[in-house]
């Protein structure tokens, strides 16, 4: 869900296969082939499901339509539609929402084309067969792409999956910043293999920026990229890289199979807020302001209250069982109420199941020196204040279920930044205080990205990213990922 750095294409090369040879290209081809096989399998199953659901195990009686030809023809045309809409373009595979968007667009356009063709040609193909096949196929394609992407991300995280080999070009400070940003999310598939820096900064001996080797200057970028086997040149900020030199670099990379991307200083801005507008030959990036009110906010509030009320009703037996277990395990109240700070700096009482001994706050001073996190929070893996049942509740995040009451009351949202303590807010600077522009959430990017394993800086970065770029679609994605985070128990202590 987070956006590492805005990487925008600066040129389009023909990228012939012979110019993109090697292990990386072989892994890329293998991944694309696996997607084609996967899509073909999904579409074949979808068509069979549509046929069986409409006609059963018998051939349609009285029909002049040869379904034995229509079914494979539908699969073939669907695959062609995916190809035409560039659903196998390596620029969109493995990261971002554009891959899913293209697959959905190709399927919708195919459905529209079939409807128009059937009306004009007066072909009486069963509408039930087509509707079921198309519906199952669309859902199946998106699900299959999601599963394939997760497998690719796992492989990339351990250095085994198909990734782009990137040569970073720019001033040393900006190169280091971009390298750090790209390595923060290895599953995005950008593996930095070298750097080019201004001529004035070159030394007569071999240089390294961190662990990234300096392989040249701005005078020989194409040659440096070819020497280290890079298939992408990522240009970041530098006073020496003028518009003329950048345009000339694009010309030099044409036909080499090496992509040119530009990483502007603008970071942590989601795609829907960004629009490129050509003005006087310049690709100006227009960034829309964050949305903190309006119709979408009203919809978000309605969804929060509706979902929380239904969830509280369905989870009532589980809540009662947890309450009983807490009461049996240790002395003290079942619920723990703590003052937190919400939207606009308004304080409210957040509800959680008690996971610590009754006098936990009094014991905090004795444990302050054993804090295992930086920043303003206190976290400790083996906190002696946590009860036996409390460890189990924390592992599966069951202690946070009473916060559904806070959502129902309008204090919190299902998705949002982590609700901070007043003591934390008192030490906020101007940037961090932007977390209070939206309601805090039961879950959020911090929850699905590691929870307590995150540093204070990373947790704040994710919260601010959400504040600036929230959307209903992103909320649904975070809620979906929350289930996986809970099952993995990563960062839960």
CSV table of C-alpha atoms in Angstrom, one decimal:
chain,number,residue,atom,x,y,z
A,1,UNK,CA,0.0,0.0,0.0
A,2,UNK,CA,2.8,2.5,0.6
A,3,UNK,CA,4.5,4.3,-2.2
A,4,UNK,CA,8.2,4.2,-1.9
A,5,UNK,CA,9.2,6.9,-4.4
A,6,UNK,CA,7.4,8.2,-7.4
A,7,UNK,CA,9.1,6.5,-10.4
A,8,UNK,CA,7.8,8.0,-13.6
A,9,UNK,CA,8.8,6.8,-17.0
A,10,UNK,CA,10.9,9.3,-18.9
A,11,UNK,CA,11.3,7.5,-22.1
A,12,UNK,CA,10.0,4.4,-23.9
A,13,UNK,CA,12.6,2.2,-25.5
A,14,UNK,CA,12.0,-0.7,-27.9
A,15,UNK,CA,13.8,-3.0,-25.4
A,16,UNK,CA,14.7,-5.8,-27.8
A,17,UNK,CA,15.1,-9.2,-26.1
A,18,UNK,CA,18.8,-9.4,-27.1
A,19,UNK,CA,19.4,-6.2,-25.2
A,20,UNK,CA,17.8,-7.6,-22.1
A,21,UNK,CA,19.5,-10.9,-21.8
A,22,UNK,CA,20.8,-12.6,-18.7
A,23,UNK,CA,19.3,-14.3,-15.6
A,24,UNK,CA,17.0,-11.3,-14.8
A,25,UNK,CA,15.5,-11.4,-18.2
A,26,UNK,CA,15.1,-15.2,-18.0
A,27,UNK,CA,13.2,-14.9,-14.7
A,28,UNK,CA,11.1,-12.1,-16.1
A,29,UNK,CA,10.1,-14.3,-19.1
A,30,UNK,CA,9.4,-17.2,-16.9
A,31,UNK,CA,7.1,-15.1,-14.7
A,32,UNK,CA,5.2,-13.7,-17.7
A,33,UNK,CA,4.8,-17.3,-19.1
A,34,UNK,CA,3.5,-18.5,-15.8
A,35,UNK,CA,0.9,-15.6,-15.8
A,36,UNK,CA,-0.2,-16.6,-19.3
A,37,UNK,CA,-0.6,-20.3,-18.2
A,38,UNK,CA,-2.4,-19.2,-15.0
A,39,UNK,CA,-4.8,-16.9,-16.9
A,40,UNK,CA,-5.5,-19.6,-19.5
A,41,UNK,CA,-6.3,-22.1,-16.7
A,42,UNK,CA,-8.6,-19.6,-14.9
A,43,UNK,CA,-10.5,-18.7,-18.1
A,44,UNK,CA,-10.9,-22.3,-19.1
A,45,UNK,CA,-12.3,-23.1,-15.7
A,46,UNK,CA,-14.6,-20.0,-15.9
A,47,UNK,CA,-16.0,-21.1,-19.2
A,48,UNK,CA,-16.6,-24.6,-18.0
A,49,UNK,CA,-18.3,-23.3,-14.9
A,50,UNK,CA,-20.5,-21.1,-17.1
A,51,UNK,CA,-21.4,-24.0,-19.4
A,52,UNK,CA,-22.2,-26.4,-16.6
A,53,UNK,CA,-24.1,-23.8,-14.6
A,54,UNK,CA,-26.3,-23.0,-17.6
A,55,UNK,CA,-26.7,-26.3,-19.3
A,56,UNK,CA,-25.7,-28.9,-16.8
A,57,UNK,CA,-23.9,-32.0,-18.0
A,58,UNK,CA,-26.0,-32.2,-21.2
A,59,UNK,CA,-25.6,-30.4,-24.5
A,60,UNK,CA,-28.1,-27.5,-25.0
A,61,UNK,CA,-31.0,-28.8,-26.9
A,62,UNK,CA,-32.4,-27.0,-29.9
A,63,UNK,CA,-29.5,-24.6,-30.2
A,64,UNK,CA,-27.7,-24.0,-33.4
A,65,UNK,CA,-24.7,-22.5,-31.6
A,66,UNK,CA,-21.7,-24.8,-31.6
A,67,UNK,CA,-20.6,-24.3,-28.0
A,68,UNK,CA,-17.8,-26.7,-28.5
A,69,UNK,CA,-16.2,-23.9,-30.6
A,70,UNK,CA,-17.7,-20.9,-28.7
A,71,UNK,CA,-16.1,-21.9,-25.4
A,72,UNK,CA,-12.5,-22.2,-26.5
A,73,UNK,CA,-13.0,-19.1,-28.8
A,74,UNK,CA,-14.1,-17.1,-25.8
A,75,UNK,CA,-11.0,-18.1,-23.9
A,76,UNK,CA,-8.8,-17.2,-26.9
A,77,UNK,CA,-10.4,-13.8,-27.5
A,78,UNK,CA,-10.2,-13.1,-23.7
A,79,UNK,CA,-6.5,-13.8,-23.8
A,80,UNK,CA,-6.0,-11.6,-26.8
A,81,UNK,CA,-7.9,-8.8,-25.0
A,82,UNK,CA,-5.5,-9.1,-22.0
A,83,UNK,CA,-2.6,-9.0,-24.4
A,84,UNK,CA,-3.9,-5.9,-26.3
A,85,UNK,CA,-4.5,-4.1,-23.0
A,86,UNK,CA,-0.9,-4.8,-22.1
A,87,UNK,CA,-1.7,-6.9,-19.0
A,88,UNK,CA,1.7,-8.7,-19.4
A,89,UNK,CA,3.7,-5.5,-19.6
A,90,UNK,CA,6.6,-5.8,-17.1
A,91,UNK,CA,6.2,-2.2,-16.2
A,92,UNK,CA,3.0,-3.0,-14.3
A,93,UNK,CA,3.6,-6.5,-13.1
A,94,UNK,CA,4.3,-7.1,-9.5
A,95,UNK,CA,3.6,-3.7,-7.9
A,96,UNK,CA,0.9,-1.1,-7.8
A,97,UNK,CA,-2.8,-1.2,-8.8
A,98,UNK,CA,-2.4,-0.7,-12.5
A,99,UNK,CA,-2.0,-4.5,-13.2
A,100,UNK,CA,-5.4,-5.2,-11.6
A,101,UNK,CA,-6.9,-2.2,-13.3
A,102,UNK,CA,-5.8,-3.3,-16.7
A,103,UNK,CA,-7.0,-6.9,-16.2
A,104,UNK,CA,-10.4,-5.6,-15.1
A,105,UNK,CA,-10.6,-3.1,-18.0
A,106,UNK,CA,-9.8,-5.9,-20.5
A,107,UNK,CA,-12.5,-8.1,-19.1
A,108,UNK,CA,-15.1,-5.3,-19.0
A,109,UNK,CA,-14.3,-4.2,-22.6
A,110,UNK,CA,-14.5,-7.8,-23.7
A,111,UNK,CA,-18.0,-8.2,-22.2
A,112,UNK,CA,-19.1,-5.0,-23.8
A,113,UNK,CA,-17.7,-6.0,-27.2
A,114,UNK,CA,-19.4,-9.4,-27.0
A,115,UNK,CA,-22.7,-7.7,-26.2
A,116,UNK,CA,-22.4,-5.3,-29.1
A,117,UNK,CA,-21.4,-8.0,-31.5
A,118,UNK,CA,-24.2,-10.3,-30.4
A,119,UNK,CA,-26.7,-7.5,-30.9
A,120,UNK,CA,-25.4,-6.5,-34.4
A,121,UNK,CA,-24.9,-10.0,-35.7
A,122,UNK,CA,-28.0,-11.4,-34.0
A,123,UNK,CA,-26.1,-14.3,-32.6
A,124,UNK,CA,-28.2,-16.1,-29.9
A,125,UNK,CA,-25.4,-17.2,-27.6
A,126,UNK,CA,-26.9,-18.0,-24.2
A,127,UNK,CA,-26.7,-14.9,-22.0
A,128,UNK,CA,-26.6,-17.0,-18.9
A,129,UNK,CA,-23.6,-18.8,-20.2
A,130,UNK,CA,-21.8,-15.6,-21.0
A,131,UNK,CA,-22.7,-13.8,-17.8
A,132,UNK,CA,-21.6,-16.6,-15.6
A,133,UNK,CA,-18.4,-17.2,-17.5
A,134,UNK,CA,-17.5,-13.5,-17.6
A,135,UNK,CA,-18.3,-13.0,-13.9
A,136,UNK,CA,-16.3,-16.1,-12.8
A,137,UNK,CA,-13.5,-15.2,-15.1
A,138,UNK,CA,-13.1,-11.6,-13.9
A,139,UNK,CA,-13.0,-12.6,-10.3
A,140,UNK,CA,-10.7,-15.5,-11.0
A,141,UNK,CA,-8.2,-13.4,-13.0
A,142,UNK,CA,-7.9,-10.8,-10.3
A,143,UNK,CA,-7.6,-13.5,-7.6
A,144,UNK,CA,-5.0,-15.4,-9.6
A,145,UNK,CA,-3.0,-12.2,-10.2
A,146,UNK,CA,-3.1,-11.4,-6.5
A,147,UNK,CA,-1.8,-14.9,-5.6
A,148,UNK,CA,1.0,-14.7,-8.2
A,149,UNK,CA,2.0,-11.3,-7.0
A,150,UNK,CA,2.2,-12.5,-3.4
A,151,UNK,CA,4.5,-15.4,-4.5
A,152,UNK,CA,6.7,-13.0,-6.4
A,153,UNK,CA,6.9,-10.6,-3.4
A,154,UNK,CA,8.0,-13.5,-1.2
A,155,UNK,CA,10.7,-14.4,-3.7
A,156,UNK,CA,11.9,-10.9,-4.1
A,157,UNK,CA,12.1,-10.4,-0.4
A,158,UNK,CA,14.7,-13.1,-0.2
A,159,UNK,CA,16.5,-12.0,-3.4
A,160,UNK,CA,15.2,-14.9,-5.5
A,161,UNK,CA,12.5,-13.3,-7.6
A,162,UNK,CA,12.5,-11.4,-10.9
A,163,UNK,CA,13.6,-7.8,-10.1
A,164,UNK,CA,14.8,-4.8,-12.1
A,165,UNK,CA,18.5,-4.1,-11.8
A,166,UNK,CA,18.8,-0.3,-11.2
A,167,UNK,CA,21.6,2.1,-11.8
A,168,UNK,CA,20.8,5.2,-9.7
A,169,UNK,CA,22.0,8.6,-11.1
A,170,UNK,CA,22.2,11.8,-9.1
A,171,UNK,CA,23.9,13.7,-6.3
A,172,UNK,CA,25.2,11.6,-3.5
A,173,UNK,CA,22.6,12.7,-0.9
A,174,UNK,CA,19.7,12.0,-3.2
A,175,UNK,CA,21.2,8.7,-4.4
A,176,UNK,CA,21.5,7.5,-0.8
A,177,UNK,CA,17.9,8.6,-0.1
A,178,UNK,CA,16.6,6.8,-3.2
A,179,UNK,CA,18.6,3.6,-2.4
A,180,UNK,CA,17.2,3.6,1.2
A,181,UNK,CA,13.6,4.1,-0.1
A,182,UNK,CA,13.8,1.3,-2.7
A,183,UNK,CA,15.4,-1.1,-0.2
A,184,UNK,CA,12.7,-0.4,2.3
A,185,UNK,CA,10.3,-2.3,0.1
A,186,UNK,CA,12.3,-5.0,-1.7
A,187,UNK,CA,9.1,-6.7,-2.9
A,188,UNK,CA,8.7,-3.7,-5.3
A,189,UNK,CA,11.4,-5.3,-7.5
A,190,UNK,CA,14.0,-2.5,-7.8
A,191,UNK,CA,17.4,-3.9,-6.9
A,192,UNK,CA,20.1,-1.2,-6.9
A,193,UNK,CA,23.4,-2.4,-8.4
A,194,UNK,CA,25.3,0.8,-8.9
A,195,UNK,CA,25.4,4.5,-8.9
A,196,UNK,CA,26.6,7.4,-11.1
A,197,UNK,CA,27.5,10.7,-9.5
A,198,UNK,CA,28.6,14.1,-10.8
A,199,UNK,CA,32.1,14.3,-12.2
A,200,UNK,CA,33.2,16.7,-9.5
A,201,UNK,CA,32.5,14.2,-6.8
A,202,UNK,CA,34.5,11.3,-8.4
A,203,UNK,CA,37.7,10.2,-6.7
A,204,UNK,CA,40.7,8.5,-8.3
A,205,UNK,CA,40.0,5.3,-6.3
A,206,UNK,CA,37.0,3.1,-6.3
A,207,UNK,CA,34.1,4.6,-4.3
A,208,UNK,CA,31.0,3.3,-2.6
A,209,UNK,CA,27.9,5.0,-1.3
A,210,UNK,CA,27.1,2.8,1.6
A,211,UNK,CA,27.4,-0.6,0.0
A,212,UNK,CA,26.5,0.7,-3.5
A,213,UNK,CA,29.5,0.8,-5.9
A,214,UNK,CA,30.0,4.0,-7.8
A,215,UNK,CA,30.5,2.9,-11.4
A,216,UNK,CA,30.8,6.1,-13.3
A,217,UNK,CA,29.9,9.7,-13.8
A,218,UNK,CA,27.2,11.5,-15.8
A,219,UNK,CA,29.4,11.4,-18.9
A,220,UNK,CA,29.0,7.6,-19.4
A,221,UNK,CA,25.7,6.6,-17.9
A,222,UNK,CA,24.7,4.2,-20.8
A,223,UNK,CA,28.1,2.5,-20.7
A,224,UNK,CA,28.0,2.2,-16.9
A,225,UNK,CA,24.5,0.6,-17.1
A,226,UNK,CA,25.6,-1.9,-19.7
A,227,UNK,CA,28.8,-2.7,-17.8
A,228,UNK,CA,26.9,-3.8,-14.6
A,229,UNK,CA,23.9,-5.3,-16.4
A,230,UNK,CA,21.4,-2.8,-15.3
A,231,UNK,CA,18.0,-2.8,-17.1
A,232,UNK,CA,16.8,0.5,-15.5
A,233,UNK,CA,18.4,3.9,-15.0
A,234,UNK,CA,16.7,5.8,-12.2
A,235,UNK,CA,17.5,9.5,-12.3
A,236,UNK,CA,17.1,11.5,-9.0
A,237,UNK,CA,17.8,15.1,-8.2
A,238,UNK,CA,21.0,16.7,-9.4
A,239,UNK,CA,21.9,20.3,-10.4
A,240,UNK,CA,24.1,19.0,-13.3
A,241,UNK,CA,21.3,16.9,-14.9
A,242,UNK,CA,19.5,19.6,-16.8
A,243,UNK,CA,16.5,19.0,-19.0
A,244,UNK,CA,18.7,19.0,-22.1
A,245,UNK,CA,21.0,16.4,-20.6
A,246,UNK,CA,18.1,14.2,-19.4
A,247,UNK,CA,16.5,14.3,-22.8
A,248,UNK,CA,19.8,13.4,-24.5
A,249,UNK,CA,20.2,10.5,-22.0
A,250,UNK,CA,16.8,9.2,-23.1
A,251,UNK,CA,18.0,9.3,-26.7
A,252,UNK,CA,21.1,7.4,-25.8
A,253,UNK,CA,19.2,4.6,-24.1
A,254,UNK,CA,16.8,4.1,-27.1
A,255,UNK,CA,17.2,0.6,-28.5
A,256,UNK,CA,19.4,-0.6,-25.7
A,257,UNK,CA,16.6,-2.3,-23.7
A,258,UNK,CA,17.4,-0.1,-20.7
A,259,UNK,CA,14.4,1.8,-19.2
A,260,UNK,CA,14.8,5.4,-18.0
A,261,UNK,CA,12.7,6.5,-15.0
A,262,UNK,CA,12.8,9.7,-13.1
A,263,UNK,CA,12.4,9.8,-9.3
A,264,UNK,CA,11.4,13.3,-8.3
A,265,UNK,CA,11.9,14.7,-4.8
A,266,UNK,CA,8.1,14.3,-4.2
A,267,UNK,CA,7.6,11.1,-2.1
A,268,UNK,CA,4.8,9.3,-0.3
A,269,UNK,CA,2.1,10.5,-2.7
A,270,UNK,CA,-0.3,7.9,-4.0
A,271,UNK,CA,-1.0,7.5,-7.7
A,272,UNK,CA,-4.6,8.8,-7.8
A,273,UNK,CA,-3.5,12.2,-6.5
A,274,UNK,CA,-0.9,12.6,-9.3
A,275,UNK,CA,-1.6,13.8,-12.8
A,276,UNK,CA,1.0,14.5,-15.5
A,277,UNK,CA,0.1,17.5,-17.7
A,278,UNK,CA,2.3,18.5,-20.6
A,279,UNK,CA,2.7,22.3,-20.6
A,280,UNK,CA,5.1,23.9,-23.2
A,281,UNK,CA,6.8,20.6,-23.7
A,282,UNK,CA,7.3,20.0,-20.0
A,283,UNK,CA,5.7,17.0,-18.2
A,284,UNK,CA,4.4,18.9,-15.2
A,285,UNK,CA,3.3,16.8,-12.3
A,286,UNK,CA,0.1,18.1,-10.7
A,287,UNK,CA,-0.6,16.9,-7.2
A,288,UNK,CA,-4.1,17.1,-5.8
A,289,UNK,CA,-4.6,18.3,-2.2
A,290,UNK,CA,-5.5,15.6,0.4
A,291,UNK,CA,-9.2,15.2,1.0
A,292,UNK,CA,-10.3,15.6,4.7
A,293,UNK,CA,-14.0,16.2,4.2
A,294,UNK,CA,-16.8,15.8,1.7
A,295,UNK,CA,-19.0,13.0,0.4
A,296,UNK,CA,-16.3,10.3,0.6
A,297,UNK,CA,-15.8,11.1,4.3
A,298,UNK,CA,-19.5,10.7,4.9
A,299,UNK,CA,-19.5,7.4,3.1
A,300,UNK,CA,-16.5,6.3,5.2
A,301,UNK,CA,-18.3,7.2,8.4
A,302,UNK,CA,-21.4,5.4,7.4
A,303,UNK,CA,-19.4,2.2,6.5
A,304,UNK,CA,-17.5,2.4,9.8
A,305,UNK,CA,-20.7,2.5,11.9
A,306,UNK,CA,-22.5,-0.1,9.8
A,307,UNK,CA,-19.7,-2.6,9.8
A,308,UNK,CA,-18.9,-2.1,13.5
A,309,UNK,CA,-22.6,-2.6,14.5
A,310,UNK,CA,-22.8,-5.9,12.5
A,311,UNK,CA,-19.4,-7.1,13.8
A,312,UNK,CA,-20.4,-6.5,17.4
A,313,UNK,CA,-23.5,-8.5,16.9
A,314,UNK,CA,-21.8,-11.4,15.3
A,315,UNK,CA,-18.9,-11.4,17.7
A,316,UNK,CA,-20.9,-11.2,20.8
A,317,UNK,CA,-20.3,-14.9,21.8
A,318,UNK,CA,-16.6,-14.5,21.3
A,319,UNK,CA,-16.5,-11.3,23.3
A,320,UNK,CA,-18.3,-13.0,26.1
A,321,UNK,CA,-15.9,-15.9,26.1
A,322,UNK,CA,-12.8,-13.6,26.1
A,323,UNK,CA,-14.3,-11.6,29.0
A,324,UNK,CA,-14.8,-14.8,31.0
A,325,UNK,CA,-11.3,-16.0,30.3
A,326,UNK,CA,-9.8,-12.7,31.5
A,327,UNK,CA,-11.9,-12.8,34.7
A,328,UNK,CA,-10.8,-16.3,35.5
A,329,UNK,CA,-7.1,-15.7,34.6
A,330,UNK,CA,-6.4,-12.7,36.9
A,331,UNK,CA,-7.9,-10.1,39.2
A,332,UNK,CA,-9.1,-6.8,37.8
A,333,UNK,CA,-11.6,-5.4,35.4
A,334,UNK,CA,-12.3,-7.2,32.1
A,335,UNK,CA,-12.0,-4.0,30.0
A,336,UNK,CA,-9.2,-1.5,30.0
A,337,UNK,CA,-10.1,2.1,29.3
A,338,UNK,CA,-7.3,4.5,28.3
A,339,UNK,CA,-7.3,8.1,27.2
A,340,UNK,CA,-6.2,8.6,23.6
A,341,UNK,CA,-6.2,11.5,21.2
A,342,UNK,CA,-8.5,11.4,18.1
A,343,UNK,CA,-9.3,13.7,15.2
A,344,UNK,CA,-8.6,17.3,15.8
A,345,UNK,CA,-6.9,16.6,19.1
A,346,UNK,CA,-10.1,15.5,20.8
A,347,UNK,CA,-9.5,13.1,23.7
A,348,UNK,CA,-11.6,10.0,24.1
A,349,UNK,CA,-11.5,6.7,26.1
A,350,UNK,CA,-10.4,3.8,24.0
A,351,UNK,CA,-11.7,0.3,25.1
A,352,UNK,CA,-9.5,-2.8,25.0
A,353,UNK,CA,-9.6,-6.1,26.8
A,354,UNK,CA,-7.3,-6.0,29.7
A,355,UNK,CA,-4.1,-7.9,28.9
A,356,UNK,CA,-1.9,-6.8,31.8
A,357,UNK,CA,-2.0,-7.0,35.6
A,358,UNK,CA,-4.3,-4.4,37.3
A,359,UNK,CA,-1.4,-2.1,38.4
A,360,UNK,CA,0.4,-2.1,35.1
A,361,UNK,CA,0.8,1.7,34.9
A,362,UNK,CA,2.4,1.9,38.3
A,363,UNK,CA,5.0,-0.7,37.2
A,364,UNK,CA,5.9,1.2,34.0
A,365,UNK,CA,8.5,3.4,35.6
A,366,UNK,CA,10.5,0.4,36.7
A,367,UNK,CA,10.6,-0.9,33.2
A,368,UNK,CA,11.3,2.3,31.3
A,369,UNK,CA,15.0,1.5,30.9
A,370,UNK,CA,14.1,-1.8,29.1
A,371,UNK,CA,12.1,-0.1,26.3
A,372,UNK,CA,12.9,-1.9,23.0
A,373,UNK,CA,11.6,0.8,20.6
A,374,UNK,CA,12.7,4.3,19.7
A,375,UNK,CA,10.5,7.4,19.6
A,376,UNK,CA,7.7,8.1,22.1
A,377,UNK,CA,6.2,4.6,22.6
A,378,UNK,CA,7.1,1.9,25.1
A,379,UNK,CA,7.3,-1.6,23.8
A,380,UNK,CA,8.9,-4.7,25.3
A,381,UNK,CA,8.7,-8.2,23.9
A,382,UNK,CA,8.7,-10.0,27.3
A,383,UNK,CA,6.8,-7.5,29.3
A,384,UNK,CA,6.3,-9.1,32.8
A,385,UNK,CA,3.1,-7.1,33.3
A,386,UNK,CA,1.3,-9.1,30.5
A,387,UNK,CA,-1.0,-11.9,31.9
A,388,UNK,CA,-1.1,-15.4,30.5
A,389,UNK,CA,-4.4,-14.9,28.7
A,390,UNK,CA,-3.2,-11.4,27.7
A,391,UNK,CA,-0.3,-12.9,25.6
A,392,UNK,CA,-2.8,-15.0,23.7
A,393,UNK,CA,-5.1,-12.1,23.1
A,394,UNK,CA,-2.3,-9.9,21.9
A,395,UNK,CA,-0.9,-12.6,19.6
A,396,UNK,CA,-4.3,-12.7,17.8
A,397,UNK,CA,-5.2,-9.0,18.3
A,398,UNK,CA,-8.4,-10.1,20.2
A,399,UNK,CA,-7.7,-7.4,22.8
A,400,UNK,CA,-8.6,-4.7,20.3
A,401,UNK,CA,-12.1,-6.0,19.5
A,402,UNK,CA,-13.8,-3.7,22.1
A,403,UNK,CA,-12.6,-0.8,19.9
A,404,UNK,CA,-15.6,-1.6,17.7
A,405,UNK,CA,-17.5,0.3,20.3
A,406,UNK,CA,-15.3,3.3,19.7
A,407,UNK,CA,-15.9,3.0,16.0
A,408,UNK,CA,-19.7,2.8,16.6
A,409,UNK,CA,-19.5,5.9,18.8
A,410,UNK,CA,-17.6,7.8,16.1
A,411,UNK,CA,-14.4,8.2,18.1
A,412,UNK,CA,-12.4,5.9,15.7
A,413,UNK,CA,-12.5,4.5,12.2
A,414,UNK,CA,-12.0,0.9,11.1
A,415,UNK,CA,-8.9,2.1,9.2
A,416,UNK,CA,-6.6,5.0,10.2
A,417,UNK,CA,-3.5,6.0,12.1
A,418,UNK,CA,-2.6,4.4,15.4
A,419,UNK,CA,-4.5,6.3,18.2
A,420,UNK,CA,-1.8,8.1,20.2
A,421,UNK,CA,-1.5,8.8,23.9
A,422,UNK,CA,-1.8,12.5,25.1
A,423,UNK,CA,1.8,12.3,26.3
A,424,UNK,CA,2.9,11.4,22.8
A,425,UNK,CA,0.8,14.2,21.2
A,426,UNK,CA,2.3,16.7,23.6
A,427,UNK,CA,5.7,16.1,22.1
A,428,UNK,CA,4.6,16.1,18.4
A,429,UNK,CA,6.2,18.5,16.0
A,430,UNK,CA,4.3,20.2,13.2
A,431,UNK,CA,4.7,17.3,10.7
A,432,UNK,CA,3.7,14.5,13.1
A,433,UNK,CA,0.7,16.4,14.2
A,434,UNK,CA,-0.9,15.8,10.8
A,435,UNK,CA,-1.8,12.4,12.1
A,436,UNK,CA,-4.7,14.1,13.9
A,437,UNK,CA,-6.3,15.3,10.7
A,438,UNK,CA,-8.3,12.0,10.4
A,439,UNK,CA,-9.8,9.6,12.9
A,440,UNK,CA,-7.5,7.0,14.4
A,441,UNK,CA,-8.2,3.4,13.3
A,442,UNK,CA,-8.5,-0.1,14.7
A,443,UNK,CA,-6.1,-1.1,12.0
A,444,UNK,CA,-3.9,0.7,9.4
A,445,UNK,CA,-0.8,0.6,7.4
A,446,UNK,CA,1.2,0.3,10.7
A,447,UNK,CA,-0.8,-2.8,11.5
A,448,UNK,CA,-0.2,-4.6,8.2
A,449,UNK,CA,3.4,-3.6,7.9
A,450,UNK,CA,4.8,-5.0,11.1
A,451,UNK,CA,3.1,-3.3,14.1
A,452,UNK,CA,5.6,-3.3,17.0
A,453,UNK,CA,8.5,-4.4,14.8
A,454,UNK,CA,8.4,-1.0,13.1
A,455,UNK,CA,10.6,1.8,14.2
A,456,UNK,CA,9.0,5.0,15.4
A,457,UNK,CA,10.1,6.8,12.2
A,458,UNK,CA,8.6,4.1,9.9
A,459,UNK,CA,5.3,4.0,11.9
A,460,UNK,CA,4.9,7.8,11.6
A,461,UNK,CA,5.8,7.7,7.9
A,462,UNK,CA,3.1,5.1,7.3
A,463,UNK,CA,0.5,7.0,9.3
A,464,UNK,CA,1.2,10.3,7.4
A,465,UNK,CA,1.1,8.4,4.1
A,466,UNK,CA,-2.4,7.2,5.0
A,467,UNK,CA,-3.5,10.6,6.1
A,468,UNK,CA,-2.4,12.2,2.8
A,469,UNK,CA,-3.6,9.4,0.5
A,470,UNK,CA,-6.6,7.6,2.1
A,471,UNK,CA,-9.3,6.2,-0.1
A,472,UNK,CA,-12.2,3.7,0.3
A,473,UNK,CA,-10.4,1.2,-1.9
A,474,UNK,CA,-7.2,1.5,0.1
A,475,UNK,CA,-9.3,0.9,3.3
A,476,UNK,CA,-10.7,-2.3,1.9
A,477,UNK,CA,-7.2,-3.4,0.9
A,478,UNK,CA,-5.9,-2.7,4.4
A,479,UNK,CA,-8.8,-4.5,6.1
A,480,UNK,CA,-8.1,-7.5,3.9
A,481,UNK,CA,-4.3,-7.5,4.7
A,482,UNK,CA,-5.1,-7.1,8.4
A,483,UNK,CA,-6.4,-10.7,8.5
A,484,UNK,CA,-3.1,-11.9,7.1
A,485,UNK,CA,-1.1,-9.8,9.6
A,486,UNK,CA,-3.2,-11.2,12.5
A,487,UNK,CA,-2.7,-14.8,11.3
A,488,UNK,CA,1.1,-14.3,11.0
A,489,UNK,CA,1.2,-12.6,14.4
A,490,UNK,CA,4.1,-10.4,13.1
A,491,UNK,CA,5.0,-7.6,15.6
A,492,UNK,CA,2.3,-8.7,18.1
A,493,UNK,CA,3.6,-8.4,21.6
